[in-house]
Amino acid sequence: MSDNTLANEATGAADTSENQATATKTYSQQEVDNMMARMKGSLEKKLLKPYEDLGDPDQLRVLKTEAEKRAQEQQLKRGEFEKTLQDMAAKKDAEISKRDLIIKEYKVNTPVLNAAAKYRAVNPDQVRSLLQPNLRLNTEGDVEIVDAKGAVRYTDTGAPLAVDDLVREFLDSNPHFVSAAPATTNTQSNVGRGTSNKVDITKLDMKSPEDRKLYAQYRKASGLA
């Protein structure tokens, strides 16, 4: 075997040994940490590059937190304001309902009772209850007489039908609700006075507390109460 052949074999053996040593090279933990840190830094730089003009990321997070806090505070204030508005609306609705009840009492209930007593209804309260669906207050607070469909009723002359007209019409159509004779009863003209007089309920004014008291006594004496 020549000297060249021996030299080549020696060189090949050396290269093989070096390759095996390279293939089995290991990395220390420090080297791995350094490589990960370099990768992380590269990724952060790449991802944050579009936002460089906005400032420091930590500062941005602080600003975002403060903005969210202000938004929550505004929502709370807005909720309190809306609740205040709801309370005010409820109070106003209650006042309107109370006002409407008072208007209805003096513009609907009392006139019906007066008319029923005038036309000698046996039970004016019953007549009032039966006629309730035909009576309403319009937006101006005036009484309107309506039919079953809610349309305003008028007389033959074109004038709006009045409460008195409605009561008379009802009693004419339902004579069993009318007393056979003028209704009178012995009542005390004054509580505690002890004097007894005949009272014609057709002449009672239901706006008067005294007359309403006499009418209540009449109903009680007649067994209607």
PDB file of C-alpha atoms in Angstrom:
ATOM      1  CA  MET A   1       0.000   0.000   0.000  1.00  0.00           C
ATOM      2  CA  SER A   2       1.372   3.418  -1.018  1.00  0.00           C
ATOM      3  CA  ASP A   3       2.026   6.317   1.279  1.00  0.00           C
ATOM      4  CA  ASN A   4      -0.751   8.388  -0.465  1.00  0.00           C
ATOM      5  CA  THR A   5      -3.320   5.717   0.228  1.00  0.00           C
ATOM      6  CA  LEU A   6      -2.418   5.600   3.895  1.00  0.00           C
ATOM      7  CA  ALA A   7      -2.623   9.374   4.126  1.00  0.00           C
ATOM      8  CA  ASN A   8      -6.106   9.492   2.544  1.00  0.00           C
ATOM      9  CA  GLU A   9      -7.410   6.827   4.862  1.00  0.00           C
ATOM     10  CA  ALA A  10      -6.072   8.699   7.875  1.00  0.00           C
ATOM     11  CA  THR A  11      -7.734  11.957   6.689  1.00  0.00           C
ATOM     12  CA  GLY A  12     -11.111  10.208   6.103  1.00  0.00           C
ATOM     13  CA  ALA A  13     -11.019   8.688   9.537  1.00  0.00           C
ATOM     14  CA  ALA A  14     -10.324  12.096  11.069  1.00  0.00           C
ATOM     15  CA  ASP A  15     -13.253  13.739   9.176  1.00  0.00           C
ATOM     16  CA  THR A  16     -15.618  10.953  10.266  1.00  0.00           C
ATOM     17  CA  SER A  17     -14.612  11.378  13.891  1.00  0.00           C
ATOM     18  CA  GLU A  18     -15.134  15.162  13.665  1.00  0.00           C
ATOM     19  CA  ASN A  19     -18.614  14.766  12.070  1.00  0.00           C
ATOM     20  CA  GLN A  20     -19.687  12.376  14.787  1.00  0.00           C
ATOM     21  CA  ALA A  21     -18.511  14.804  17.439  1.00  0.00           C
ATOM     22  CA  THR A  22     -20.488  17.609  15.749  1.00  0.00           C
ATOM     23  CA  ALA A  23     -23.666  15.463  15.486  1.00  0.00           C
ATOM     24  CA  THR A  24     -23.607  14.700  19.142  1.00  0.00           C
ATOM     25  CA  LYS A  25     -23.024  18.341  20.271  1.00  0.00           C
ATOM     26  CA  THR A  26     -25.379  19.448  23.072  1.00  0.00           C
ATOM     27  CA  TYR A  27     -26.402  22.950  24.284  1.00  0.00           C
ATOM     28  CA  SER A  28     -26.242  24.216  27.780  1.00  0.00           C
ATOM     29  CA  GLN A  29     -29.338  25.710  29.491  1.00  0.00           C
ATOM     30  CA  GLN A  30     -27.755  29.158  29.261  1.00  0.00           C
ATOM     31  CA  GLU A  31     -27.357  28.783  25.510  1.00  0.00           C
ATOM     32  CA  VAL A  32     -31.007  27.689  25.160  1.00  0.00           C
ATOM     33  CA  ASP A  33     -32.193  30.644  27.295  1.00  0.00           C
ATOM     34  CA  ASN A  34     -30.144  33.046  25.225  1.00  0.00           C
ATOM     35  CA  MET A  35     -31.597  31.704  21.985  1.00  0.00           C
ATOM     36  CA  MET A  36     -35.182  31.980  23.344  1.00  0.00           C
ATOM     37  CA  ALA A  37     -34.530  35.524  24.541  1.00  0.00           C
ATOM     38  CA  ARG A  38     -33.238  36.496  21.106  1.00  0.00           C
ATOM     39  CA  MET A  39     -36.315  34.950  19.443  1.00  0.00           C
ATOM     40  CA  LYS A  40     -38.681  36.699  21.878  1.00  0.00           C
ATOM     41  CA  GLY A  41     -36.992  40.047  21.366  1.00  0.00           C
ATOM     42  CA  SER A  42     -37.170  39.636  17.606  1.00  0.00           C
ATOM     43  CA  LEU A  43     -40.867  38.746  17.715  1.00  0.00           C
ATOM     44  CA  GLU A  44     -41.737  41.633  20.077  1.00  0.00           C
ATOM     45  CA  LYS A  45     -39.870  44.087  17.903  1.00  0.00           C
ATOM     46  CA  LYS A  46     -41.656  42.784  14.816  1.00  0.00           C
ATOM     47  CA  LEU A  47     -45.125  42.848  16.417  1.00  0.00           C
ATOM     48  CA  LEU A  48     -44.749  46.237  18.129  1.00  0.00           C
ATOM     49  CA  LYS A  49     -43.189  48.018  15.189  1.00  0.00           C
ATOM     50  CA  PRO A  50     -46.581  49.244  13.786  1.00  0.00           C
ATOM     51  CA  TYR A  51     -47.344  50.796  17.200  1.00  0.00           C
ATOM     52  CA  GLU A  52     -44.019  52.529  17.833  1.00  0.00           C
ATOM     53  CA  ASP A  53     -45.574  55.986  17.349  1.00  0.00           C
ATOM     54  CA  LEU A  54     -48.131  55.304  20.117  1.00  0.00           C
ATOM     55  CA  GLY A  55     -45.576  55.239  22.897  1.00  0.00           C
ATOM     56  CA  ASP A  56     -44.511  52.747  25.520  1.00  0.00           C
ATOM     57  CA  PRO A  57     -46.705  49.562  25.702  1.00  0.00           C
ATOM     58  CA  ASP A  58     -46.865  49.726  29.489  1.00  0.00           C
ATOM     59  CA  GLN A  59     -48.087  53.294  29.313  1.00  0.00           C
ATOM     60  CA  LEU A  60     -50.695  52.275  26.764  1.00  0.00           C
ATOM     61  CA  ARG A  61     -51.977  49.593  29.121  1.00  0.00           C
ATOM     62  CA  VAL A  62     -52.291  52.175  31.914  1.00  0.00           C
ATOM     63  CA  LEU A  63     -54.209  54.532  29.617  1.00  0.00           C
ATOM     64  CA  LYS A  64     -56.511  51.697  28.533  1.00  0.00           C
ATOM     65  CA  THR A  65     -57.257  50.778  32.156  1.00  0.00           C
ATOM     66  CA  GLU A  66     -58.045  54.399  33.032  1.00  0.00           C
ATOM     67  CA  ALA A  67     -60.324  54.746  30.005  1.00  0.00           C
ATOM     68  CA  GLU A  68     -62.254  51.617  30.977  1.00  0.00           C
ATOM     69  CA  LYS A  69     -62.635  52.931  34.531  1.00  0.00           C
ATOM     70  CA  ARG A  70     -64.003  56.272  33.276  1.00  0.00           C
ATOM     71  CA  ALA A  71     -66.423  54.448  30.990  1.00  0.00           C
ATOM     72  CA  GLN A  72     -67.733  52.394  33.921  1.00  0.00           C
ATOM     73  CA  GLU A  73     -68.185  55.533  36.041  1.00  0.00           C
ATOM     74  CA  GLN A  74     -70.104  57.213  33.232  1.00  0.00           C
ATOM     75  CA  GLN A  75     -72.339  54.169  32.887  1.00  0.00           C
ATOM     76  CA  LEU A  76     -73.107  54.287  36.602  1.00  0.00           C
ATOM     77  CA  LYS A  77     -73.913  57.993  36.436  1.00  0.00           C
ATOM     78  CA  ARG A  78     -76.069  57.441  33.374  1.00  0.00           C
ATOM     79  CA  GLY A  79     -77.925  54.635  35.155  1.00  0.00           C
ATOM     80  CA  GLU A  80     -78.571  56.868  38.168  1.00  0.00           C
ATOM     81  CA  PHE A  81     -79.819  59.643  35.884  1.00  0.00           C
ATOM     82  CA  GLU A  82     -82.146  57.272  34.058  1.00  0.00           C
ATOM     83  CA  LYS A  83     -83.490  56.011  37.386  1.00  0.00           C
ATOM     84  CA  THR A  84     -84.116  59.601  38.481  1.00  0.00           C
ATOM     85  CA  LEU A  85     -86.007  60.228  35.263  1.00  0.00           C
ATOM     86  CA  GLN A  86     -88.078  57.076  35.810  1.00  0.00           C
ATOM     87  CA  ASP A  87     -88.913  58.127  39.373  1.00  0.00           C
ATOM     88  CA  MET A  88     -89.943  61.584  38.187  1.00  0.00           C
ATOM     89  CA  ALA A  89     -92.097  60.088  35.425  1.00  0.00           C
ATOM     90  CA  ALA A  90     -93.775  57.696  37.893  1.00  0.00           C
ATOM     91  CA  LYS A  91     -94.486  60.571  40.286  1.00  0.00           C
ATOM     92  CA  LYS A  92     -95.924  62.666  37.481  1.00  0.00           C
ATOM     93  CA  ASP A  93     -98.117  59.756  36.309  1.00  0.00           C
ATOM     94  CA  ALA A  94     -99.418  59.312  39.871  1.00  0.00           C
ATOM     95  CA  GLU A  95    -100.262  63.012  40.097  1.00  0.00           C
ATOM     96  CA  ILE A  96    -102.049  62.894  36.740  1.00  0.00           C
ATOM     97  CA  SER A  97    -104.031  59.827  37.806  1.00  0.00           C
ATOM     98  CA  LYS A  98    -105.040  61.537  41.061  1.00  0.00           C
ATOM     99  CA  ARG A  99    -106.097  64.654  39.173  1.00  0.00           C
ATOM    100  CA  ASP A 100    -108.094  62.583  36.674  1.00  0.00           C
ATOM    101  CA  LEU A 101    -109.899  60.786  39.512  1.00  0.00           C
ATOM    102  CA  ILE A 102    -110.918  64.111  41.059  1.00  0.00           C
ATOM    103  CA  ILE A 103    -112.117  65.461  37.706  1.00  0.00           C
ATOM    104  CA  LYS A 104    -114.014  62.262  37.012  1.00  0.00           C
ATOM    105  CA  GLU A 105    -115.689  62.384  40.413  1.00  0.00           C
ATOM    106  CA  TYR A 106    -117.089  65.877  39.864  1.00  0.00           C
ATOM    107  CA  LYS A 107    -117.658  65.773  36.114  1.00  0.00           C
ATOM    108  CA  VAL A 108    -118.892  62.195  35.709  1.00  0.00           C
ATOM    109  CA  ASN A 109    -119.894  60.395  38.899  1.00  0.00           C
ATOM    110  CA  THR A 110    -121.669  63.252  40.663  1.00  0.00           C
ATOM    111  CA  PRO A 111    -123.673  64.394  37.582  1.00  0.00           C
ATOM    112  CA  VAL A 112    -124.781  60.805  36.928  1.00  0.00           C
ATOM    113  CA  LEU A 113    -125.928  60.377  40.540  1.00  0.00           C
ATOM    114  CA  ASN A 114    -127.789  63.707  40.421  1.00  0.00           C
ATOM    115  CA  ALA A 115    -129.526  62.795  37.158  1.00  0.00           C
ATOM    116  CA  ALA A 116    -130.391  59.298  38.391  1.00  0.00           C
ATOM    117  CA  ALA A 117    -131.914  60.763  41.558  1.00  0.00           C
ATOM    118  CA  LYS A 118    -133.790  63.399  39.530  1.00  0.00           C
ATOM    119  CA  TYR A 119    -135.369  60.745  37.320  1.00  0.00           C
ATOM    120  CA  ARG A 120    -136.257  58.610  40.362  1.00  0.00           C
ATOM    121  CA  ALA A 121    -133.822  55.733  39.847  1.00  0.00           C
ATOM    122  CA  VAL A 122    -134.292  53.032  42.487  1.00  0.00           C
ATOM    123  CA  ASN A 123    -130.520  52.709  42.882  1.00  0.00           C
ATOM    124  CA  PRO A 124    -128.531  55.655  41.467  1.00  0.00           C
ATOM    125  CA  ASP A 125    -125.207  53.970  42.316  1.00  0.00           C
ATOM    126  CA  GLN A 126    -126.140  50.978  40.207  1.00  0.00           C
ATOM    127  CA  VAL A 127    -127.132  53.231  37.330  1.00  0.00           C
ATOM    128  CA  ARG A 128    -123.776  54.996  37.610  1.00  0.00           C
ATOM    129  CA  SER A 129    -121.887  51.678  37.483  1.00  0.00           C
ATOM    130  CA  LEU A 130    -123.853  50.465  34.468  1.00  0.00           C
ATOM    131  CA  LEU A 131    -123.255  53.682  32.542  1.00  0.00           C
ATOM    132  CA  GLN A 132    -119.507  53.895  33.237  1.00  0.00           C
ATOM    133  CA  PRO A 133    -118.509  52.312  29.876  1.00  0.00           C
ATOM    134  CA  ASN A 134    -120.447  55.062  28.072  1.00  0.00           C
ATOM    135  CA  LEU A 135    -118.703  57.949  29.823  1.00  0.00           C
ATOM    136  CA  ARG A 136    -115.188  59.265  29.378  1.00  0.00           C
ATOM    137  CA  LEU A 137    -113.109  62.406  29.754  1.00  0.00           C
ATOM    138  CA  ASN A 138    -111.471  63.812  26.626  1.00  0.00           C
ATOM    139  CA  THR A 139    -108.056  65.452  26.489  1.00  0.00           C
ATOM    140  CA  GLU A 140    -109.601  68.815  27.473  1.00  0.00           C
ATOM    141  CA  GLY A 141    -111.164  67.264  30.575  1.00  0.00           C
ATOM    142  CA  ASP A 142    -114.739  67.448  29.264  1.00  0.00           C
ATOM    143  CA  VAL A 143    -117.241  64.602  29.563  1.00  0.00           C
ATOM    144  CA  GLU A 144    -118.081  62.683  26.415  1.00  0.00           C
ATOM    145  CA  ILE A 145    -120.903  60.181  25.910  1.00  0.00           C
ATOM    146  CA  VAL A 146    -119.777  57.332  23.665  1.00  0.00           C
ATOM    147  CA  ASP A 147    -121.368  54.273  22.107  1.00  0.00           C
ATOM    148  CA  ALA A 148    -120.207  50.660  22.329  1.00  0.00           C
ATOM    149  CA  LYS A 149    -117.542  51.330  19.669  1.00  0.00           C
ATOM    150  CA  GLY A 150    -116.154  54.374  21.460  1.00  0.00           C
ATOM    151  CA  ALA A 151    -117.630  56.951  19.061  1.00  0.00           C
ATOM    152  CA  VAL A 152    -118.971  60.199  20.525  1.00  0.00           C
ATOM    153  CA  ARG A 153    -122.764  60.376  20.519  1.00  0.00           C
ATOM    154  CA  TYR A 154    -124.790  63.406  19.470  1.00  0.00           C
ATOM    155  CA  THR A 155    -128.392  64.499  19.846  1.00  0.00           C
ATOM    156  CA  ASP A 156    -130.776  64.989  16.913  1.00  0.00           C
ATOM    157  CA  THR A 157    -129.812  68.660  16.853  1.00  0.00           C
ATOM    158  CA  GLY A 158    -126.128  67.813  16.462  1.00  0.00           C
ATOM    159  CA  ALA A 159    -125.098  68.736  19.997  1.00  0.00           C
ATOM    160  CA  PRO A 160    -122.983  66.306  22.036  1.00  0.00           C
ATOM    161  CA  LEU A 161    -125.147  64.056  24.209  1.00  0.00           C
ATOM    162  CA  ALA A 162    -125.092  65.188  27.840  1.00  0.00           C
ATOM    163  CA  VAL A 163    -124.934  63.126  31.038  1.00  0.00           C
ATOM    164  CA  ASP A 164    -128.538  64.047  31.829  1.00  0.00           C
ATOM    165  CA  ASP A 165    -129.628  62.836  28.382  1.00  0.00           C
ATOM    166  CA  LEU A 166    -127.808  59.523  28.824  1.00  0.00           C
ATOM    167  CA  VAL A 167    -129.344  58.822  32.237  1.00  0.00           C
ATOM    168  CA  ARG A 168    -132.859  59.696  31.086  1.00  0.00           C
ATOM    169  CA  GLU A 169    -132.446  57.543  27.978  1.00  0.00           C
ATOM    170  CA  PHE A 170    -131.228  54.599  30.081  1.00  0.00           C
ATOM    171  CA  LEU A 171    -134.089  54.837  32.584  1.00  0.00           C
ATOM    172  CA  ASP A 172    -136.666  55.209  29.802  1.00  0.00           C
ATOM    173  CA  SER A 173    -135.307  52.013  28.230  1.00  0.00           C
ATOM    174  CA  ASN A 174    -135.115  50.223  31.575  1.00  0.00           C
ATOM    175  CA  PRO A 175    -138.203  51.221  33.562  1.00  0.00           C
ATOM    176  CA  HIS A 176    -137.552  48.526  36.173  1.00  0.00           C
ATOM    177  CA  PHE A 177    -134.720  50.755  37.438  1.00  0.00           C
ATOM    178  CA  VAL A 178    -137.232  53.558  38.134  1.00  0.00           C
ATOM    179  CA  SER A 179    -139.138  53.931  41.399  1.00  0.00           C
ATOM    180  CA  ALA A 180    -142.905  53.486  40.982  1.00  0.00           C
ATOM    181  CA  ALA A 181    -143.638  56.580  43.063  1.00  0.00           C
ATOM    182  CA  PRO A 182    -141.657  59.675  44.041  1.00  0.00           C
ATOM    183  CA  ALA A 183    -139.068  58.430  46.476  1.00  0.00           C
ATOM    184  CA  THR A 184    -139.308  59.924  49.951  1.00  0.00           C
ATOM    185  CA  THR A 185    -138.128  58.740  53.306  1.00  0.00           C
ATOM    186  CA  ASN A 186    -138.037  59.933  56.869  1.00  0.00           C
ATOM    187  CA  THR A 187    -134.519  61.038  57.652  1.00  0.00           C
ATOM    188  CA  GLN A 188    -132.886  63.227  60.203  1.00  0.00           C
ATOM    189  CA  SER A 189    -132.182  66.615  58.679  1.00  0.00           C
ATOM    190  CA  ASN A 190    -129.205  66.994  60.972  1.00  0.00           C
ATOM    191  CA  VAL A 191    -127.257  64.304  62.754  1.00  0.00           C
ATOM    192  CA  GLY A 192    -127.710  64.790  66.485  1.00  0.00           C
ATOM    193  CA  ARG A 193    -130.627  67.257  66.084  1.00  0.00           C
ATOM    194  CA  GLY A 194    -133.229  64.476  66.296  1.00  0.00           C
ATOM    195  CA  THR A 195    -135.848  66.137  64.077  1.00  0.00           C
ATOM    196  CA  SER A 196    -137.401  64.060  61.308  1.00  0.00           C
ATOM    197  CA  ASN A 197    -138.434  65.426  57.888  1.00  0.00           C
ATOM    198  CA  LYS A 198    -139.444  63.939  54.570  1.00  0.00           C
ATOM    199  CA  VAL A 199    -136.703  64.212  51.978  1.00  0.00           C
ATOM    200  CA  ASP A 200    -137.174  64.089  48.212  1.00  0.00           C
ATOM    201  CA  ILE A 201    -133.986  62.551  46.873  1.00  0.00           C
ATOM    202  CA  THR A 202    -134.766  63.932  43.410  1.00  0.00           C
ATOM    203  CA  LYS A 203    -133.922  67.353  44.820  1.00  0.00           C
ATOM    204  CA  LEU A 204    -130.670  66.329  46.462  1.00  0.00           C
ATOM    205  CA  ASP A 205    -127.453  67.901  45.235  1.00  0.00           C
ATOM    206  CA  MET A 206    -124.765  65.214  45.262  1.00  0.00           C
ATOM    207  CA  LYS A 207    -122.101  67.914  45.351  1.00  0.00           C
ATOM    208  CA  SER A 208    -123.278  68.816  48.841  1.00  0.00           C
ATOM    209  CA  PRO A 209    -121.788  66.720  51.670  1.00  0.00           C
ATOM    210  CA  GLU A 210    -125.045  67.126  53.642  1.00  0.00           C
ATOM    211  CA  ASP A 211    -127.178  65.935  50.732  1.00  0.00           C
ATOM    212  CA  ARG A 212    -124.867  62.990  50.137  1.00  0.00           C
ATOM    213  CA  LYS A 213    -125.265  62.097  53.813  1.00  0.00           C
ATOM    214  CA  LEU A 214    -129.064  62.263  53.459  1.00  0.00           C
ATOM    215  CA  TYR A 215    -128.895  60.081  50.374  1.00  0.00           C
ATOM    216  CA  ALA A 216    -126.780  57.512  52.260  1.00  0.00           C
ATOM    217  CA  GLN A 217    -129.356  57.507  55.060  1.00  0.00           C
ATOM    218  CA  TYR A 218    -132.108  57.027  52.482  1.00  0.00           C
ATOM    219  CA  ARG A 219    -130.353  54.040  50.986  1.00  0.00           C
ATOM    220  CA  LYS A 220    -129.792  52.515  54.404  1.00  0.00           C
ATOM    221  CA  ALA A 221    -133.432  53.027  55.405  1.00  0.00           C
ATOM    222  CA  SER A 222    -134.594  51.546  52.109  1.00  0.00           C
ATOM    223  CA  GLY A 223    -132.404  48.496  52.513  1.00  0.00           C
ATOM    224  CA  LEU A 224    -130.275  49.439  49.488  1.00  0.00           C
ATOM    225  CA  ALA A 225    -127.001  49.919  51.350  1.00  0.00           C
TER     226      ALA A 225
END
